[in-house]
Amino acid sequence: QKKPIENIKQWMYQLIYAMHSINHTNVIHCDLKPNNILYYANDNDVKVGDFSLCMRKDWLGMYKGNIGSGNY
């Protein structure tokens, strides 16, 4: 059994890696908050959810809004 601090370190690493991966694809989440961080107890994993407000950067470096579920 891992110590609680080890679990927290693992979750933070997963969250930072997820945000790095998202930003690496020129997407900005725009709504990262505790309610949008999903915890899966069976796998002891965290994932980022709710991309409805995210934006994508185009080739000029300008951000375009709502590439998620947004306006339906």
Short mmCIF file of N, CA and C in Angstrom, two decimals:
data_model
loop_
_atom_site.label_atom_id
_atom_site.label_comp_id
_atom_site.label_asym_id
_atom_site.label_seq_id
_atom_site.Cartn_x
_atom_site.Cartn_y
_atom_site.Cartn_z
N GLN A 1 0.85 -1.20 0.00
CA GLN A 1 0.00 0.00 0.00
C GLN A 1 0.89 1.25 0.00
N LYS A 2 0.59 2.16 -0.90
CA LYS A 2 1.35 3.40 -0.97
C LYS A 2 0.94 4.34 0.15
N LYS A 3 1.88 5.16 0.56
CA LYS A 3 1.58 6.19 1.54
C LYS A 3 0.77 7.29 0.85
N PRO A 4 -0.07 8.00 1.61
CA PRO A 4 -0.89 9.06 0.99
C PRO A 4 -0.08 10.09 0.22
N ILE A 5 1.09 10.47 0.71
CA ILE A 5 1.89 11.48 0.00
C ILE A 5 2.36 10.93 -1.35
N GLU A 6 2.64 9.64 -1.42
CA GLU A 6 3.04 9.03 -2.69
C GLU A 6 1.89 9.05 -3.69
N ASN A 7 0.66 8.82 -3.21
CA ASN A 7 -0.50 8.92 -4.08
C ASN A 7 -0.65 10.33 -4.63
N ILE A 8 -0.50 11.31 -3.77
CA ILE A 8 -0.63 12.71 -4.20
C ILE A 8 0.43 13.06 -5.23
N LYS A 9 1.65 12.62 -5.02
CA LYS A 9 2.72 12.86 -5.99
C LYS A 9 2.38 12.23 -7.35
N GLN A 10 1.85 11.00 -7.31
CA GLN A 10 1.49 10.31 -8.55
C GLN A 10 0.37 11.07 -9.27
N TRP A 11 -0.64 11.52 -8.54
CA TRP A 11 -1.76 12.24 -9.15
C TRP A 11 -1.30 13.56 -9.74
N MET A 12 -0.43 14.27 -9.02
CA MET A 12 0.08 15.54 -9.54
C MET A 12 0.90 15.33 -10.79
N TYR A 13 1.72 14.29 -10.80
CA TYR A 13 2.50 13.97 -12.00
C TYR A 13 1.56 13.70 -13.18
N GLN A 14 0.51 12.90 -12.94
CA GLN A 14 -0.43 12.58 -14.01
C GLN A 14 -1.13 13.84 -14.51
N LEU A 15 -1.51 14.72 -13.60
CA LEU A 15 -2.19 15.96 -13.99
C LEU A 15 -1.26 16.87 -14.78
N ILE A 16 -0.03 17.03 -14.33
CA ILE A 16 0.93 17.87 -15.04
C ILE A 16 1.24 17.27 -16.42
N TYR A 17 1.40 15.96 -16.49
CA TYR A 17 1.67 15.31 -17.77
C TYR A 17 0.48 15.48 -18.72
N ALA A 18 -0.73 15.35 -18.19
CA ALA A 18 -1.93 15.53 -19.03
C ALA A 18 -1.99 16.95 -19.58
N MET A 19 -1.75 17.95 -18.74
CA MET A 19 -1.80 19.34 -19.21
C MET A 19 -0.68 19.61 -20.21
N HIS A 20 0.49 19.04 -19.99
CA HIS A 20 1.58 19.18 -20.94
C HIS A 20 1.18 18.58 -22.30
N SER A 21 0.58 17.40 -22.27
CA SER A 21 0.17 16.74 -23.51
C SER A 21 -0.89 17.55 -24.24
N ILE A 22 -1.84 18.09 -23.49
CA ILE A 22 -2.89 18.91 -24.09
C ILE A 22 -2.28 20.16 -24.73
N ASN A 23 -1.43 20.86 -23.99
CA ASN A 23 -0.82 22.08 -24.51
C ASN A 23 0.12 21.80 -25.68
N HIS A 24 0.73 20.63 -25.69
CA HIS A 24 1.64 20.26 -26.78
C HIS A 24 0.89 20.14 -28.11
N THR A 25 -0.41 19.90 -28.05
CA THR A 25 -1.22 19.81 -29.27
C THR A 25 -1.87 21.15 -29.60
N ASN A 26 -1.36 22.24 -29.00
CA ASN A 26 -1.85 23.61 -29.21
C ASN A 26 -3.29 23.81 -28.75
N VAL A 27 -3.67 23.10 -27.71
CA VAL A 27 -4.99 23.26 -27.11
C VAL A 27 -4.81 23.80 -25.70
N ILE A 28 -5.66 24.76 -25.33
CA ILE A 28 -5.68 25.29 -23.97
C ILE A 28 -7.02 24.90 -23.36
N HIS A 29 -6.99 24.30 -22.19
CA HIS A 29 -8.19 23.77 -21.55
C HIS A 29 -9.17 24.88 -21.15
N CYS A 30 -8.72 25.95 -20.55
CA CYS A 30 -9.51 27.14 -20.17
C CYS A 30 -10.47 26.93 -19.00
N ASP A 31 -10.61 25.74 -18.47
CA ASP A 31 -11.56 25.53 -17.38
C ASP A 31 -11.07 24.45 -16.42
N LEU A 32 -9.77 24.48 -16.12
CA LEU A 32 -9.22 23.48 -15.21
C LEU A 32 -9.60 23.86 -13.78
N LYS A 33 -10.33 22.99 -13.13
CA LYS A 33 -10.76 23.18 -11.74
C LYS A 33 -10.99 21.79 -11.15
N PRO A 34 -11.11 21.69 -9.84
CA PRO A 34 -11.28 20.36 -9.23
C PRO A 34 -12.42 19.53 -9.82
N ASN A 35 -13.53 20.15 -10.20
CA ASN A 35 -14.65 19.39 -10.77
C ASN A 35 -14.32 18.78 -12.12
N ASN A 36 -13.29 19.26 -12.79
CA ASN A 36 -12.91 18.74 -14.11
C ASN A 36 -11.71 17.80 -14.05
N ILE A 37 -11.30 17.45 -12.85
CA ILE A 37 -10.24 16.45 -12.66
C ILE A 37 -10.93 15.17 -12.19
N LEU A 38 -10.86 14.15 -13.00
CA LEU A 38 -11.57 12.91 -12.74
C LEU A 38 -10.65 11.89 -12.08
N TYR A 39 -11.11 11.26 -11.00
CA TYR A 39 -10.33 10.27 -10.27
C TYR A 39 -10.94 8.89 -10.49
N TYR A 40 -10.12 7.97 -10.92
CA TYR A 40 -10.54 6.59 -11.12
C TYR A 40 -9.89 5.72 -10.04
N ALA A 41 -10.69 5.34 -9.04
CA ALA A 41 -10.18 4.63 -7.87
C ALA A 41 -9.63 3.25 -8.23
N ASN A 42 -10.26 2.56 -9.19
CA ASN A 42 -9.80 1.21 -9.55
C ASN A 42 -8.37 1.22 -10.10
N ASP A 43 -8.04 2.28 -10.85
CA ASP A 43 -6.71 2.38 -11.46
C ASP A 43 -5.79 3.32 -10.71
N ASN A 44 -6.33 4.05 -9.71
CA ASN A 44 -5.60 5.08 -8.98
C ASN A 44 -5.05 6.14 -9.95
N ASP A 45 -5.88 6.50 -10.94
CA ASP A 45 -5.49 7.47 -11.96
C ASP A 45 -6.34 8.72 -11.88
N VAL A 46 -5.77 9.82 -12.36
CA VAL A 46 -6.54 11.05 -12.55
C VAL A 46 -6.49 11.40 -14.03
N LYS A 47 -7.57 11.99 -14.50
CA LYS A 47 -7.68 12.40 -15.90
C LYS A 47 -8.34 13.76 -15.95
N VAL A 48 -8.11 14.49 -17.02
CA VAL A 48 -8.70 15.82 -17.21
C VAL A 48 -9.94 15.65 -18.08
N GLY A 49 -11.04 16.28 -17.67
CA GLY A 49 -12.28 16.19 -18.42
C GLY A 49 -12.86 17.56 -18.74
N ASP A 50 -13.98 17.59 -19.41
CA ASP A 50 -14.75 18.78 -19.78
C ASP A 50 -13.93 19.74 -20.64
N PHE A 51 -13.89 19.45 -21.91
CA PHE A 51 -13.16 20.29 -22.86
C PHE A 51 -14.09 21.26 -23.60
N SER A 52 -15.24 21.57 -23.01
CA SER A 52 -16.22 22.40 -23.71
C SER A 52 -15.76 23.84 -23.90
N LEU A 53 -14.86 24.34 -23.07
CA LEU A 53 -14.39 25.73 -23.20
C LEU A 53 -12.98 25.84 -23.77
N CYS A 54 -12.41 24.72 -24.22
CA CYS A 54 -11.02 24.76 -24.68
C CYS A 54 -10.88 25.54 -25.98
N MET A 55 -9.66 25.98 -26.22
CA MET A 55 -9.34 26.76 -27.42
C MET A 55 -8.14 26.14 -28.11
N ARG A 56 -8.05 26.32 -29.42
CA ARG A 56 -6.91 25.81 -30.20
C ARG A 56 -6.15 26.99 -30.80
N LYS A 57 -4.81 26.86 -30.75
CA LYS A 57 -3.95 27.89 -31.34
C LYS A 57 -3.70 27.56 -32.81
N ASP A 58 -3.91 28.55 -33.69
CA ASP A 58 -3.68 28.32 -35.11
C ASP A 58 -2.22 28.58 -35.47
N TRP A 59 -1.89 28.48 -36.72
CA TRP A 59 -0.49 28.59 -37.16
C TRP A 59 0.07 29.99 -36.97
N LEU A 60 -0.78 31.00 -36.78
CA LEU A 60 -0.33 32.37 -36.52
C LEU A 60 -0.17 32.65 -35.02
N GLY A 61 -0.51 31.67 -34.20
CA GLY A 61 -0.42 31.86 -32.76
C GLY A 61 -1.67 32.48 -32.15
N MET A 62 -2.74 32.58 -32.95
CA MET A 62 -4.00 33.13 -32.46
C MET A 62 -4.86 31.98 -31.93
N TYR A 63 -5.63 32.26 -30.89
CA TYR A 63 -6.47 31.23 -30.30
C TYR A 63 -7.88 31.30 -30.83
N LYS A 64 -8.39 30.15 -31.22
CA LYS A 64 -9.76 30.01 -31.72
C LYS A 64 -10.57 29.30 -30.65
N GLY A 65 -11.78 29.81 -30.37
CA GLY A 65 -12.56 29.30 -29.25
C GLY A 65 -13.42 28.10 -29.57
N ASN A 66 -13.83 27.44 -28.50
CA ASN A 66 -14.82 26.36 -28.47
C ASN A 66 -14.60 25.28 -29.51
N ILE A 67 -13.60 24.44 -29.25
CA ILE A 67 -13.44 23.26 -30.10
C ILE A 67 -14.03 22.03 -29.42
N GLY A 68 -14.54 22.22 -28.19
CA GLY A 68 -15.18 21.12 -27.47
C GLY A 68 -16.64 21.01 -27.80
N SER A 69 -17.43 20.54 -26.86
CA SER A 69 -18.86 20.32 -27.11
C SER A 69 -19.66 21.61 -27.19
N GLY A 70 -19.21 22.64 -26.53
CA GLY A 70 -19.74 23.99 -26.59
C GLY A 70 -21.16 24.25 -27.01
N ASN A 71 -21.35 24.80 -28.20
CA ASN A 71 -22.64 25.28 -28.66
C ASN A 71 -23.46 24.17 -29.32
N TYR A 72 -24.32 23.56 -28.56
CA TYR A 72 -25.18 22.52 -29.14
C TYR A 72 -26.64 22.81 -28.90
#
